[in-house]
PDB file of C-alpha atoms and ligand atoms in Angstrom:
ATOM      1  CA  UNK A   1     148.036  81.905 104.257  1.00  0.00           C
ATOM      2  CA  UNK A   2     146.136  81.491 100.971  1.00  0.00           C
ATOM      3  CA  UNK A   3     146.537  84.136  98.259  1.00  0.00           C
ATOM      4  CA  UNK A   4     144.132  87.027  98.811  1.00  0.00           C
ATOM      5  CA  UNK A   5     143.103  90.051  96.744  1.00  0.00           C
ATOM      6  CA  UNK A   6     143.859  93.319  98.565  1.00  0.00           C
ATOM      7  CA  UNK A   7     143.187  96.869  97.399  1.00  0.00           C
ATOM      8  CA  UNK A   8     145.361  99.733  98.651  1.00  0.00           C
ATOM      9  CA  UNK A   9     144.604 103.458  98.333  1.00  0.00           C
ATOM     10  CA  UNK A  10     147.493 105.890  97.903  1.00  0.00           C
ATOM     11  CA  UNK A  11     147.481 109.638  98.583  1.00  0.00           C
ATOM     12  CA  UNK A  12     150.031 112.437  98.872  1.00  0.00           C
ATOM     13  CA  UNK A  13     150.047 116.221  98.796  1.00  0.00           C
ATOM     14  CA  UNK A  14     153.632 117.037  99.817  1.00  0.00           C
ATOM     15  CA  UNK A  15     157.156 116.722  98.374  1.00  0.00           C
ATOM     16  CA  UNK A  16     156.379 115.832  94.736  1.00  0.00           C
ATOM     17  CA  UNK A  17     153.196 113.791  95.275  1.00  0.00           C
ATOM     18  CA  UNK A  18     153.306 112.005  91.907  1.00  0.00           C
ATOM     19  CA  UNK A  19     156.858 110.793  92.576  1.00  0.00           C
ATOM     20  CA  UNK A  20     155.814 109.703  96.094  1.00  0.00           C
ATOM     21  CA  UNK A  21     153.028 107.574  94.619  1.00  0.00           C
ATOM     22  CA  UNK A  22     155.174 106.125  91.830  1.00  0.00           C
ATOM     23  CA  UNK A  23     157.825 105.066  94.352  1.00  0.00           C
ATOM     24  CA  UNK A  24     155.197 103.643  96.692  1.00  0.00           C
ATOM     25  CA  UNK A  25     153.706 101.525  93.883  1.00  0.00           C
ATOM     26  CA  UNK A  26     157.171 100.039  93.218  1.00  0.00           C
ATOM     27  CA  UNK A  27     157.617  99.358  96.939  1.00  0.00           C
ATOM     28  CA  UNK A  28     154.207  97.675  97.185  1.00  0.00           C
ATOM     29  CA  UNK A  29     155.037  95.545  94.134  1.00  0.00           C
ATOM     30  CA  UNK A  30     158.179  94.271  95.857  1.00  0.00           C
ATOM     31  CA  UNK A  31     156.581  93.283  99.173  1.00  0.00           C
ATOM     32  CA  UNK A  32     157.279  89.677 100.166  1.00  0.00           C
ATOM     33  CA  UNK A  33     154.688  87.037  99.203  1.00  0.00           C
ATOM     34  CA  UNK A  34     152.889  89.688  97.162  1.00  0.00           C
ATOM     35  CA  UNK A  35     152.341  90.459  93.485  1.00  0.00           C
ATOM     36  CA  UNK A  36     151.022  93.636  91.882  1.00  0.00           C
ATOM     37  CA  UNK A  37     148.006  92.777  89.718  1.00  0.00           C
ATOM     38  CA  UNK A  38     147.263  96.304  88.459  1.00  0.00           C
ATOM     39  CA  UNK A  39     147.669  99.965  89.266  1.00  0.00           C
ATOM     40  CA  UNK A  40     145.128 102.715  88.600  1.00  0.00           C
ATOM     41  CA  UNK A  41     145.703 106.035  86.903  1.00  0.00           C
ATOM     42  CA  UNK A  42     146.769 108.839  89.225  1.00  0.00           C
ATOM     43  CA  UNK A  43     144.288 111.672  89.872  1.00  0.00           C
ATOM     44  CA  UNK A  44     144.509 115.134  91.354  1.00  0.00           C
ATOM     45  CA  UNK A  45     141.777 115.965  93.860  1.00  0.00           C
ATOM     46  CA  UNK A  46     140.800 118.846  96.097  1.00  0.00           C
ATOM     47  CA  UNK A  47     141.528 118.120  99.746  1.00  0.00           C
ATOM     48  CA  UNK A  48     138.863 116.653 101.970  1.00  0.00           C
ATOM     49  CA  UNK A  49     139.312 118.370 105.330  1.00  0.00           C
ATOM     50  CA  UNK A  50     141.117 121.682 105.819  1.00  0.00           C
ATOM     51  CA  UNK A  51     141.195 123.567 102.496  1.00  0.00           C
ATOM     52  CA  UNK A  52     144.426 125.494 103.206  1.00  0.00           C
ATOM     53  CA  UNK A  53     146.591 122.638 101.932  1.00  0.00           C
ATOM     54  CA  UNK A  54     147.726 121.604  98.447  1.00  0.00           C
ATOM     55  CA  UNK A  55     145.623 119.384  96.181  1.00  0.00           C
ATOM     56  CA  UNK A  56     146.252 115.660  96.560  1.00  0.00           C
ATOM     57  CA  UNK A  57     147.429 113.061  94.105  1.00  0.00           C
ATOM     58  CA  UNK A  58     145.494 109.806  94.588  1.00  0.00           C
ATOM     59  CA  UNK A  59     145.567 106.319  93.129  1.00  0.00           C
ATOM     60  CA  UNK A  60     145.068 102.669  94.043  1.00  0.00           C
ATOM     61  CA  UNK A  61     146.689  99.298  93.477  1.00  0.00           C
ATOM     62  CA  UNK A  62     145.381  95.743  93.377  1.00  0.00           C
ATOM     63  CA  UNK A  63     147.664  93.254  95.120  1.00  0.00           C
ATOM     64  CA  UNK A  64     147.544  89.493  95.540  1.00  0.00           C
ATOM     65  CA  UNK A  65     149.219  88.618  98.787  1.00  0.00           C
ATOM     66  CA  UNK A  66     149.816  85.887 101.319  1.00  0.00           C
ATOM     67  CA  UNK A  67     150.360  88.504 104.048  1.00  0.00           C
ATOM     68  CA  UNK A  68     147.633  88.652 106.696  1.00  0.00           C
ATOM     69  CA  UNK A  69     145.734  91.948 107.062  1.00  0.00           C
ATOM     70  CA  UNK A  70     147.871  93.025 110.021  1.00  0.00           C
ATOM     71  CA  UNK A  71     151.120  91.942 108.336  1.00  0.00           C
ATOM     72  CA  UNK A  72     150.076  94.011 105.331  1.00  0.00           C
ATOM     73  CA  UNK A  73     149.168  96.981 107.565  1.00  0.00           C
ATOM     74  CA  UNK A  74     152.611  96.782 109.212  1.00  0.00           C
ATOM     75  CA  UNK A  75     154.224  96.883 105.753  1.00  0.00           C
ATOM     76  CA  UNK A  76     152.100  99.840 104.651  1.00  0.00           C
ATOM     77  CA  UNK A  77     153.066 101.779 107.759  1.00  0.00           C
ATOM     78  CA  UNK A  78     156.759 100.949 107.196  1.00  0.00           C
ATOM     79  CA  UNK A  79     156.546 102.336 103.664  1.00  0.00           C
ATOM     80  CA  UNK A  80     154.787 105.480 104.951  1.00  0.00           C
ATOM     81  CA  UNK A  81     157.613 105.954 107.464  1.00  0.00           C
ATOM     82  CA  UNK A  82     160.236 105.627 104.726  1.00  0.00           C
ATOM     83  CA  UNK A  83     158.490 108.449 102.886  1.00  0.00           C
ATOM     84  CA  UNK A  84     158.934 110.710 105.907  1.00  0.00           C
ATOM     85  CA  UNK A  85     155.329 110.449 107.033  1.00  0.00           C
ATOM     86  CA  UNK A  86     154.659 112.380 110.225  1.00  0.00           C
ATOM     87  CA  UNK A  87     151.300 112.260 111.936  1.00  0.00           C
ATOM     88  CA  UNK A  88     150.929 115.897 112.944  1.00  0.00           C
ATOM     89  CA  UNK A  89     147.569 117.422 112.143  1.00  0.00           C
ATOM     90  CA  UNK A  90     144.397 115.337 111.765  1.00  0.00           C
ATOM     91  CA  UNK A  91     143.279 115.642 108.142  1.00  0.00           C
ATOM     92  CA  UNK A  92     146.385 117.722 107.414  1.00  0.00           C
ATOM     93  CA  UNK A  93     148.878 117.457 104.552  1.00  0.00           C
ATOM     94  CA  UNK A  94     150.947 114.275 104.192  1.00  0.00           C
ATOM     95  CA  UNK A  95     153.837 112.906 102.137  1.00  0.00           C
ATOM     96  CA  UNK A  96     152.240 109.468 101.793  1.00  0.00           C
ATOM     97  CA  UNK A  97     149.078 107.813 102.977  1.00  0.00           C
ATOM     98  CA  UNK A  98     148.550 104.105 102.293  1.00  0.00           C
ATOM     99  CA  UNK A  99     145.129 102.730 103.232  1.00  0.00           C
ATOM    100  CA  UNK A 100     144.127  99.084 103.220  1.00  0.00           C
ATOM    101  CA  UNK A 101     140.761  99.615 101.500  1.00  0.00           C
ATOM    102  CA  UNK A 102     139.597  96.040 100.998  1.00  0.00           C
ATOM    103  CA  UNK A 103     140.984  92.599 101.855  1.00  0.00           C
ATOM    104  CA  UNK A 104     139.129  89.818 100.047  1.00  0.00           C
ATOM    105  CA  UNK A 105     135.514  89.940 101.259  1.00  0.00           C
ATOM    106  CA  UNK A 106     136.670  90.366 104.847  1.00  0.00           C
ATOM    107  CA  UNK A 107     135.028  92.709 107.308  1.00  0.00           C
ATOM    108  CA  UNK A 108     137.509  93.668 110.023  1.00  0.00           C
ATOM    109  CA  UNK A 109     136.847  95.903 112.974  1.00  0.00           C
ATOM    110  CA  UNK A 110     139.768  95.975 115.375  1.00  0.00           C
ATOM    111  CA  UNK A 111     141.699  98.605 117.254  1.00  0.00           C
ATOM    112  CA  UNK A 112     144.274  98.994 114.473  1.00  0.00           C
ATOM    113  CA  UNK A 113     142.269  98.240 111.395  1.00  0.00           C
ATOM    114  CA  UNK A 114     138.813  98.760 109.909  1.00  0.00           C
ATOM    115  CA  UNK A 115     138.170  97.032 106.567  1.00  0.00           C
ATOM    116  CA  UNK A 116     136.555  97.978 104.243  1.00  0.00           C
ATOM    117  CA  UNK A 117     137.944 101.449 104.891  1.00  0.00           C
ATOM    118  CA  UNK A 118     135.107 103.382 106.594  1.00  0.00           C
ATOM    119  CA  UNK A 119     135.448 106.489 104.395  1.00  0.00           C
ATOM    120  CA  UNK A 120     135.595 104.518 101.129  1.00  0.00           C
ATOM    121  CA  UNK A 121     131.932 105.137 100.137  1.00  0.00           C
ATOM    122  CA  UNK A 122     132.327 108.927 100.504  1.00  0.00           C
ATOM    123  CA  UNK A 123     135.499 109.508  98.515  1.00  0.00           C
ATOM    124  CA  UNK A 124     135.583 109.795  94.736  1.00  0.00           C
ATOM    125  CA  UNK A 125     139.407 109.800  94.887  1.00  0.00           C
ATOM    126  CA  UNK A 126     139.209 106.252  96.280  1.00  0.00           C
ATOM    127  CA  UNK A 127     136.213 104.922  94.328  1.00  0.00           C
ATOM    128  CA  UNK A 128     137.353 106.006  90.843  1.00  0.00           C
ATOM    129  CA  UNK A 129     140.828 104.390  91.122  1.00  0.00           C
ATOM    130  CA  UNK A 130     139.127 101.203  92.384  1.00  0.00           C
ATOM    131  CA  UNK A 131     136.866 101.255  89.317  1.00  0.00           C
ATOM    132  CA  UNK A 132     139.948 101.573  87.096  1.00  0.00           C
ATOM    133  CA  UNK A 133     141.279  98.392  88.686  1.00  0.00           C
ATOM    134  CA  UNK A 134     138.119  96.266  88.648  1.00  0.00           C
ATOM    135  CA  UNK A 135     134.912  97.627  87.155  1.00  0.00           C
ATOM    136  CA  UNK A 136     132.691  95.060  88.928  1.00  0.00           C
ATOM    137  CA  UNK A 137     134.262  95.371  92.369  1.00  0.00           C
ATOM    138  CA  UNK A 138     131.767  95.240  95.259  1.00  0.00           C
ATOM    139  CA  UNK A 139     131.912  95.641  99.030  1.00  0.00           C
ATOM    140  CA  UNK A 140     131.303  92.583 101.228  1.00  0.00           C
ATOM    141  CA  UNK A 141     127.693  93.765 101.723  1.00  0.00           C
ATOM    142  CA  UNK A 142     127.092  93.636  97.950  1.00  0.00           C
ATOM    143  CA  UNK A 143     127.097  97.393  97.191  1.00  0.00           C
ATOM    144  CA  UNK A 144     129.080  97.922  94.009  1.00  0.00           C
ATOM    145  CA  UNK A 145     131.859 100.482  93.807  1.00  0.00           C
ATOM    146  CA  UNK A 146     130.216 101.757  90.593  1.00  0.00           C
ATOM    147  CA  UNK A 147     126.956 102.547  92.447  1.00  0.00           C
ATOM    148  CA  UNK A 148     128.804 104.269  95.287  1.00  0.00           C
ATOM    149  CA  UNK A 149     130.804 106.322  92.767  1.00  0.00           C
ATOM    150  CA  UNK A 150     127.580 107.736  91.315  1.00  0.00           C
ATOM    151  CA  UNK A 151     126.385 109.022  94.664  1.00  0.00           C
ATOM    152  CA  UNK A 152     129.517 110.293  96.361  1.00  0.00           C
ATOM    153  CA  UNK A 153     130.603 113.937  96.825  1.00  0.00           C
ATOM    154  CA  UNK A 154     132.669 115.621  94.104  1.00  0.00           C
ATOM    155  CA  UNK A 155     136.265 116.521  95.001  1.00  0.00           C
ATOM    156  CA  UNK A 156     137.138 117.810  91.538  1.00  0.00           C
ATOM    157  CA  UNK A 157     138.869 114.605  90.543  1.00  0.00           C
ATOM    158  CA  UNK A 158     141.079 115.007  87.452  1.00  0.00           C
ATOM    159  CA  UNK A 159     143.108 112.226  85.815  1.00  0.00           C
ATOM    160  CA  UNK A 160     146.800 113.087  85.529  1.00  0.00           C
ATOM    161  CA  UNK A 161     148.665 112.266  82.323  1.00  0.00           C
ATOM    162  CA  UNK A 162     150.367 108.842  82.407  1.00  0.00           C
ATOM    163  CA  UNK A 163     153.934 108.936  83.727  1.00  0.00           C
ATOM    164  CA  UNK A 164     156.528 108.936  80.962  1.00  0.00           C
ATOM    165  CA  UNK A 165     158.078 105.507  80.483  1.00  0.00           C
ATOM    166  CA  UNK A 166     161.787 105.003  80.832  1.00  0.00           C
ATOM    167  CA  UNK A 167     163.345 105.735  77.441  1.00  0.00           C
ATOM    168  CA  UNK A 168     163.868 102.643  75.301  1.00  0.00           C
ATOM    169  CA  UNK A 169     166.332 101.851  73.985  1.00  0.00           C
ATOM    170  CA  UNK A 170     168.375 103.495  76.782  1.00  0.00           C
ATOM    171  CA  UNK A 171     170.495 106.463  75.773  1.00  0.00           C
TER     172      UNK A 171
HETATM  173  N1  ROI B   1     141.840 114.600 100.471  1.00  0.00           N
HETATM  174  C1  ROI B   1     142.100 114.104  99.246  1.00  0.00           C
HETATM  175  N2  ROI B   1     141.592 114.728  98.178  1.00  0.00           N
HETATM  176  N3  ROI B   1     142.853 112.991  99.068  1.00  0.00           N
HETATM  177  C2  ROI B   1     143.384 112.326 100.122  1.00  0.00           C
HETATM  178  O1  ROI B   1     144.075 111.305  99.932  1.00  0.00           O
HETATM  179  C3  ROI B   1     143.125 112.804 101.419  1.00  0.00           C
HETATM  180  N4  ROI B   1     143.621 112.177 102.515  1.00  0.00           N
HETATM  181  C4  ROI B   1     143.376 112.613 103.746  1.00  0.00           C
HETATM  182  C5  ROI B   1     142.572 113.854 104.002  1.00  0.00           C
HETATM  183  C6  ROI B   1     143.451 114.856 104.724  1.00  0.00           C
HETATM  184  C7  ROI B   1     141.370 113.484 104.873  1.00  0.00           C
HETATM  185  N5  ROI B   1     142.071 114.460 102.800  1.00  0.00           N
HETATM  186  C8  ROI B   1     142.337 113.968 101.554  1.00  0.00           C
HETATM  187  O2  ROI B   1     143.852 111.933 104.769  1.00  0.00           O
END
């Protein structure tokens, strides 16, 4: 496989969401045949779907990978499982959601995978992190993420303060 740009959305609203996302970013960065190009800020956002659940923490990462879309999907689902993900309620709370948002300029419509992610144009908590990563990013049909961001519903997106770095020097 050639090296391909892939964009992954991260979301959590259970069990210390910020820590869930930070761990997931490290796990994505250590996938085989994959490098982490950049990670977005993390944002809090009001839930889309049932409102009787905690706010979410959302972010996104830009990967370069030799994994195929389905190999990458398998890896994302493995990481979700390791974070104790249970698929109980549709649109309910979750410890970790990893969505393959975009894979190169590919359009994929299969039983397991739809790329670009079908809800991407409607979600500020996906579009804003993507803008952080690549300000001129566009969908395969040419629509820019920046244009979509201007027209999408408001979920009260708020940037979270950057995570503290490990102390240096140690001790
Ligand atoms: N709402 C927000 N704000 N962020 C998410 O990541 C998210 N993920 C979901 C549902 C439950 C649809 N709502 C969300 O899967």
